[in-house]
Coordinates of C-alpha atoms in Angstrom, one line a residue:
Q284 CA 0.0 0.1 0.2
E285 CA 0.8 3.3 -1.0
Y286 CA 1.8 5.6 2.0
S287 CA 3.5 8.7 1.2
N288 CA 0.5 10.8 1.0
S289 CA -1.1 9.5 4.3
T290 CA -1.6 11.3 7.3
Y291 CA -0.8 9.9 11.1
S292 CA -4.4 9.0 11.6
N293 CA -4.3 6.8 8.3
F294 CA -1.2 5.3 9.1
S295 CA -1.9 4.6 12.9
E296 CA -5.3 3.2 11.7
A297 CA -3.3 0.6 8.5
S298 CA -0.7 0.0 11.7
R299 CA -3.7 -1.1 13.8
A300 CA -5.3 -2.8 11.1
F301 CA -1.9 -4.8 10.2
L302 CA -1.6 -6.3 14.1
T303 CA -5.2 -7.2 14.4
M304 CA -5.7 -8.9 10.7
T305 CA -2.5 -10.2 10.1
M306 CA -0.1 -10.4 13.0
R307 CA -2.3 -11.1 16.0
P308 CA -3.7 -15.3 14.1
W309 CA 0.5 -15.9 14.1
L310 CA 0.9 -14.2 17.6
A311 CA -2.0 -16.6 18.9
N312 CA -1.1 -19.5 17.3
F313 CA 3.0 -19.0 18.7
E314 CA 1.2 -18.7 22.3
Q315 CA -0.8 -22.0 21.6
Q316 CA 2.6 -24.0 20.5
I317 CA 4.3 -22.2 23.2
K318 CA 1.6 -23.3 26.0
N319 CA 1.6 -26.6 24.4
A320 CA 5.2 -27.4 24.1
L321 CA 6.4 -25.9 27.0
L322 CA 3.9 -25.4 29.8
V323 CA 2.7 -28.0 32.6
V324 CA 0.8 -28.4 34.7
S325 CA 0.9 -26.4 38.0
P326 CA 1.2 -28.9 41.1
V327 CA 0.1 -26.0 42.9
P328 CA -4.1 -26.3 42.6
G329 CA -5.4 -22.7 41.5
I330 CA -2.4 -21.8 39.3
R331 CA -2.3 -21.6 35.8
Y332 CA 0.2 -20.5 33.7
Q333 CA -0.4 -18.1 30.9
V334 CA 1.5 -16.5 27.6
E335 CA 0.6 -13.7 26.1
F336 CA 2.4 -11.5 23.5
D337 CA 2.4 -8.1 24.6
S338 CA 1.5 -5.9 21.5
A339 CA 0.8 -2.8 23.4
D340 CA 4.2 -1.3 21.6
L341 CA 3.0 -1.8 18.4
L342 CA -0.2 0.2 19.3
R343 CA 1.7 2.9 21.1
A344 CA -0.8 6.2 20.9
T345 CA 0.8 9.2 20.8
P346 CA 2.2 11.4 24.1
G347 CA -0.9 13.4 23.8
E348 CA -3.4 10.6 23.6
R349 CA -1.6 8.4 25.9
F350 CA -1.0 11.1 29.0
A351 CA -5.0 11.9 28.4
T352 CA -5.2 8.2 29.3
Y353 CA -3.1 8.5 32.0
E354 CA -4.8 11.4 33.7
R355 CA -8.2 9.8 33.7
G356 CA -6.9 6.7 35.0
I357 CA -5.8 8.7 38.1
K358 CA -8.6 10.4 38.4
S359 CA -10.7 8.2 38.7
G360 CA -8.1 5.9 40.7
V361 CA -7.8 3.1 38.4
M362 CA -4.2 3.8 39.1
C363 CA -1.7 5.8 41.0
P364 CA 0.9 8.2 39.2
N365 CA 3.7 6.1 39.6
E366 CA 2.3 3.7 37.8
A367 CA 2.1 6.3 34.7
R368 CA 5.4 7.2 35.1
E369 CA 6.5 3.6 35.5
R370 CA 4.7 3.4 31.6
E371 CA 6.5 6.1 30.0
G372 CA 10.0 4.7 31.9
L373 CA 9.9 7.6 34.2
S374 CA 11.2 7.0 38.3
P375 CA 8.7 7.4 40.7
R376 CA 8.4 10.2 42.3
D377 CA 7.5 10.7 46.6
G378 CA 3.9 10.4 47.0
G379 CA 3.3 9.2 43.3
D380 CA 1.7 5.7 44.7
E381 CA -1.4 7.2 46.1
F382 CA -4.3 6.9 44.2
S383 CA -7.0 9.7 43.7
Q384 CA -9.5 10.3 45.5
A385 CA -11.6 12.6 43.0
W386 CA -14.3 10.1 42.1
K387 CA -15.4 9.9 46.1
Q388 CA -15.6 14.1 46.7
E389 CA -19.4 15.5 47.3
V390 CA -20.3 18.8 46.0
K391 CA -21.9 20.6 49.3
I392 CA -24.7 23.2 48.4
S393 CA -25.8 25.7 50.6
E394 CA -29.8 26.1 51.4
G395 CA -31.1 28.3 49.0
E396 CA -29.2 27.3 46.4
K397 CA -30.2 25.4 43.4
P398 CA -27.8 23.0 41.5
E399 CA -27.0 23.2 38.4

């Protein structure tokens, strides 16, 4: 396919399609072959071994998209700031392991005021 006149968005979508339609079936096949050939049943009940290729780097978003995702994750309490820093290859900072409580905050309305 010709990409000389394509935009970042077009190229990004083409990359996602390549991963989904071409690479993913091969990766799933490799995962299954590795499971069958190398993994044994765990002697400890309830423990399962798993093989999965991490293709997240192949779908890496733009910095703006990544930081917007981190911001939503931190504000909703799904991840802490140090987890976002780790994903970006940055060192942790003091207090960065605290989870946001923004989703638990309440807004008090004085008597006589109407909520908007």
